[in-house]
Amino acid sequence: MLSIKDLTVNVGDKQILKGLNLEVKAGEVHAIMGPNGAGKSTLSHVLSGKAGYTITGGSIIYAGKELTELEPEMRAREGVFLAFQYPIEIPGVSNIYLLKAALNSIRKHKGQAEIDAMDFLIWVKEKIRLLDMDEKFLYRAVNEGFSGGEKKRNEILQMAVMEPKLCILDETDSGLDIDALKIVAHGVNSLRSENRAFVMITHYQRLLDYIKPDFVHVLADGKIVKSGTEELALELEEKGYNWLNEQAAV
Amino acid sequence: METKLVSYYSDSYSEHAALLSGQSVLWLQALRHAALETFAATGFPTLREEEWKYTNVTAIEKHRFKPVANSEAINAELLKTYLLDDMWNLVFVDGKFSAEHSQLDGLNNEVEFHNLAYVLATQPEKLEPYLAQAVSNDEHNFVAFNTAWFNDGLFLNIPAHQVLTKPIQILHLTVSPDCLATSRNIFVAGKNSEAQIIETFVGENAYLNTVVNEVFLAENANLTIHKLQSESKQAYHFGGTYVKQQPHARFQHHNFSFGALLARTDLHVDLETAAECSLNGLYLGVKRQHIDTHTRINHNKPHGISREFYKGILDNRARGVFQGRIVVAKDAQQTDSDMHNRNLLLSANAEVDTKPQLEIYADDVKCAHGVTVGQLEEKSIFYLQSRGINIATARNILTFAFANEMVEMVSIPTLKKLLATKLLNLLPV
């Protein structure tokens, strides 16, 4: 589904990603861990098409297409979803409006008719129960005045409504207490399917207690320096990241 | 001394004067004569005047606007779009009352409700206590011009304790090319009375529309005026509203300015003891529109409350001007005043000049003000894009949300719907 080869990315004159390789197949869950400044968020931003990054080499092939040639909205319509580390507050735009506009943008892209208002309401209420959110969140402005946990749940709600193929979770666990983490993990787990892949970017191992990854990768100094299974995450938790930095420097 | 011609509009006055209303009313003739003299001395305001330094109106002199005796064509489409249901409607075409298009059924007979030309022809003495009392010709020459040239308007006198059950809409439709439409409205709200007014300005072709409203609120009266201005992109508009509030009177103003080629709104409020006013507005300019709003709140006596919130959106090469002046007199202790102006510039060539001015002569007051000028946030646009929404739509959604906050403050459903539709036409999402 996703094949990243020798990806190099600059922010201004500074090289952040230095030849990153990653293969993700449908149905898989990959966790990408690494110290601050390793390039984790850069990877998620580059995948979603955020401005401010210059791709200097390599390729990102998603579903047979060069992803970097698509505008951010086209990536979303093609099934790439980014759950933001810091979800944006949008005063004056209601959650339900955004959810409906998002869903319709995908339906239109697929050549389907816009969803009927009543059908949409039934559909979205089903999804909101999955995230244990009150229906009143539908009518509030997007993320405005939401707590950290509510914002993260709202990201997963958007994901549930848009039904993407490739879900990128950027530090979705940061700022969550254990109860909120369980709810978010439940939402994510219920969306796991053989047609859908997840790339979870995280700093901590604890997320992986609730969302079991198939693969764990360590990103350090702009590239994947080690790949393994769940045990790698536990090893990292125990030893910290310093030994990796030493390895990378060799 | 030799008189120098400064304006076509004073030079040509005598040609048209005989057509104006109130010919036999001596005190009015004296008032008009004085106003014309004031205007003729210097003509329209110039950039040299402090209150006009951002708004250049010299282009008006390049036209030869004149009153239209018979308006033949009416734009039925405009009328249909802007004439609101479930209210009393008064339609003025090219500045003259049109009984044919107005709808006044079921209005309480105790409410005096006539077009100005009719009152001047039948009972002119009713206007004498009010005309030129809320604003004088010295204010600036658009007011003097209006006093000299006005031909019609509305005289609304609500007796004490009367509550109008439906809003009154005054629709100014200007359609004849090169029309000079000049109207004067007098609104009087008696003690404890309550009413809502919507003034709507629409039109086509090049014209000059000037309107002056003089508003008198007795003790504890409560009046709301909505102004919706969305005129021809070739037109010039001046609209001034001057409000005198007696103790405990409440006044709300909602000003939606989608402009003309050049549009200027003046809004002055005088507050006596414990009177309250709230002034809300949105100006939205595109292409080469110029939209200027000048507000002035005079806290003359203690315990007054004023709230002012204006938003501006300027795209392309449009220019917005906002001046909010608040004067707290020495006597006006315990004044509570709050003014904010937020602007959104959608293009590098758009411009806004915003100038809050506080003059405080009392020592025990609460006055806050704030101004912002900004652009749409890139991170918000990207967030919407990441949810499948294209960039143009994302920008419009965010702009609509910024503007819609002002629409949400309107309590009349039909007007709210019209405003939202208007915004959606300008910002398709």
XYZ file of C-alpha atoms in Angstrom, chain B residues 2-214:
213
model
C -16.906 86.637 -5.507
C -18.567 83.260 -5.184
C -16.620 80.394 -6.602
C -18.397 77.323 -7.894
C -17.191 74.356 -5.888
C -19.803 71.820 -6.811
C -22.121 70.914 -9.618
C -24.557 69.909 -6.880
C -24.904 73.461 -5.571
C -24.781 75.003 -9.003
C -27.600 72.846 -10.349
C -29.710 72.991 -7.203
C -32.106 75.697 -8.420
C -33.008 73.638 -11.485
C -34.344 70.867 -9.302
C -35.411 72.633 -6.118
C -39.006 73.081 -7.266
C -39.424 69.319 -7.467
C -38.392 68.709 -3.879
C -40.952 68.154 -1.173
C -42.094 70.791 1.332
C -42.093 73.796 -1.031
C -44.650 75.718 1.005
C -43.081 74.972 4.372
C -41.238 78.128 5.304
C -39.113 76.792 8.152
C -37.989 73.935 5.932
C -37.132 76.299 3.109
C -34.977 78.284 5.528
C -33.312 75.086 6.722
C -32.649 73.918 3.177
C -31.318 77.320 2.181
C -28.865 77.350 5.098
C -27.798 73.797 4.317
C -27.177 74.638 0.671
C -25.035 77.610 1.677
C -22.986 75.423 3.990
C -22.534 72.841 1.260
C -21.780 75.370 -1.460
C -18.940 76.891 0.549
C -16.698 73.826 0.344
C -18.561 71.050 -1.476
C -18.167 67.398 -0.542
C -15.690 66.521 2.214
C -12.056 66.245 1.174
C -9.078 64.201 2.339
C -7.931 67.253 4.279
C -10.729 66.717 6.779
C -9.651 64.426 9.606
C -12.812 62.319 9.446
C -12.429 61.838 5.693
C -8.719 61.388 5.293
C -8.988 57.786 4.065
C -12.033 58.267 1.848
C -11.803 60.179 -1.376
C -15.215 61.160 -2.759
C -14.072 63.497 -5.541
C -15.323 61.029 -8.187
C -18.894 62.022 -7.323
C -18.223 65.400 -8.951
C -17.341 63.654 -12.201
C -20.942 62.498 -12.446
C -24.055 64.573 -13.011
C -26.460 62.810 -10.710
C -29.948 64.285 -10.517
C -33.316 63.511 -8.950
C -35.490 61.272 -11.091
C -39.071 62.473 -11.550
C -40.539 59.245 -12.883
C -38.945 55.907 -12.315
C -40.103 53.620 -15.052
C -38.353 50.327 -14.702
C -38.227 48.480 -11.433
C -35.851 45.599 -10.990
C -38.324 42.892 -9.988
C -35.551 40.418 -9.246
C -33.892 42.699 -6.703
C -37.254 43.469 -5.154
C -38.105 39.802 -4.819
C -34.735 38.910 -3.317
C -34.592 41.656 -0.758
C -38.219 42.267 0.237
C -38.547 40.220 3.404
C -41.612 38.245 4.474
C -43.491 38.612 7.698
C -42.875 42.305 8.249
C -44.181 45.686 7.186
C -42.368 46.818 4.078
C -41.914 50.323 2.759
C -40.312 50.569 -0.637
C -38.568 53.662 -1.936
C -37.692 53.647 -5.605
C -35.018 56.135 -6.638
C -35.601 57.874 -3.320
C -39.381 58.173 -3.618
C -42.022 56.241 -1.728
C -43.752 53.569 -3.789
C -47.154 52.689 -2.281
C -47.563 50.042 -4.958
C -44.702 47.904 -3.646
C -45.213 48.598 0.030
C -47.123 46.429 2.451
C -48.486 47.970 5.616
C -51.499 45.807 6.458
C -52.318 45.348 10.092
C -50.118 48.097 11.429
C -51.376 49.456 14.730
C -53.273 52.718 13.948
C -51.775 54.454 16.912
C -48.365 54.305 15.278
C -47.694 57.275 13.019
C -46.187 55.905 9.941
C -46.009 58.026 6.811
C -43.625 58.901 4.089
C -41.962 62.231 4.661
C -43.231 63.910 1.497
C -46.782 63.178 2.626
C -46.200 64.603 6.109
C -44.601 67.720 4.645
C -47.645 68.181 2.404
C -50.216 67.630 5.151
C -48.849 68.229 8.663
C -45.324 69.612 8.340
C -45.388 70.927 11.925
C -45.031 67.334 13.118
C -41.508 67.215 11.730
C -40.292 70.534 13.033
C -39.279 69.271 16.522
C -37.097 66.585 14.970
C -35.693 67.602 11.621
C -32.004 68.542 11.895
C -32.175 68.086 15.672
C -30.182 64.849 16.014
C -27.538 66.048 13.582
C -26.646 69.489 12.344
C -25.436 70.565 8.941
C -22.080 71.384 10.499
C -21.387 67.675 11.028
C -20.011 67.469 7.513
C -21.193 68.371 4.071
C -22.908 65.093 3.258
C -25.382 65.954 6.007
C -25.790 69.499 4.674
C -26.167 68.040 1.177
C -28.848 65.672 2.419
C -30.753 68.471 4.153
C -30.736 70.548 0.985
C -31.710 67.731 -1.366
C -33.870 65.237 0.511
C -37.179 64.551 -1.116
C -38.746 61.740 0.843
C -38.188 59.233 3.593
C -40.082 57.809 6.517
C -41.587 59.484 9.530
C -42.147 56.861 12.195
C -43.558 57.902 15.531
C -44.229 55.125 18.025
C -46.301 56.257 21.004
C -45.278 55.432 24.544
C -45.714 51.809 25.660
C -46.350 50.516 22.139
C -44.559 47.378 21.093
C -44.422 46.703 17.362
C -45.059 43.016 16.819
C -43.259 42.803 13.495
C -40.163 44.514 12.095
C -40.461 47.396 9.644
C -38.398 47.096 6.506
C -37.423 50.169 4.544
C -36.172 49.035 1.171
C -34.308 51.602 -0.915
C -34.173 50.439 -4.485
C -32.229 52.699 -6.828
C -32.442 51.777 -10.479
C -32.455 54.792 -12.806
C -29.062 55.644 -14.294
C -27.418 58.743 -12.786
C -30.086 58.984 -10.143
C -29.636 61.225 -7.159
C -31.620 59.519 -4.391
C -31.749 61.533 -1.198
C -33.841 60.536 1.747
C -34.304 61.600 5.311
C -35.875 59.398 7.951
C -37.171 60.399 11.350
C -37.672 57.623 13.894
C -39.256 58.540 17.210
C -39.727 55.873 19.878
C -41.823 56.889 22.877
C -41.266 55.927 26.480
C -41.136 52.131 27.031
C -41.834 51.458 23.358
C -40.154 48.758 21.356
C -39.507 48.309 17.632
C -37.215 46.785 15.028
C -36.263 48.378 11.741
C -34.412 46.946 8.756
C -33.072 49.369 6.189
C -31.984 47.763 2.966
C -30.122 49.432 0.124
C -29.928 47.773 -3.257
C -29.694 48.988 -6.824
C -28.183 48.926 -10.266
C -26.335 51.409 -12.505
C -24.352 54.416 -11.335
C -26.092 56.633 -8.784
C -25.608 58.544 -5.572
C -27.652 57.498 -2.608
C -27.543 59.580 0.544
C -29.692 58.902 3.538
C -29.761 60.524 6.942
C -31.634 58.940 9.838
C -32.468 60.967 12.905
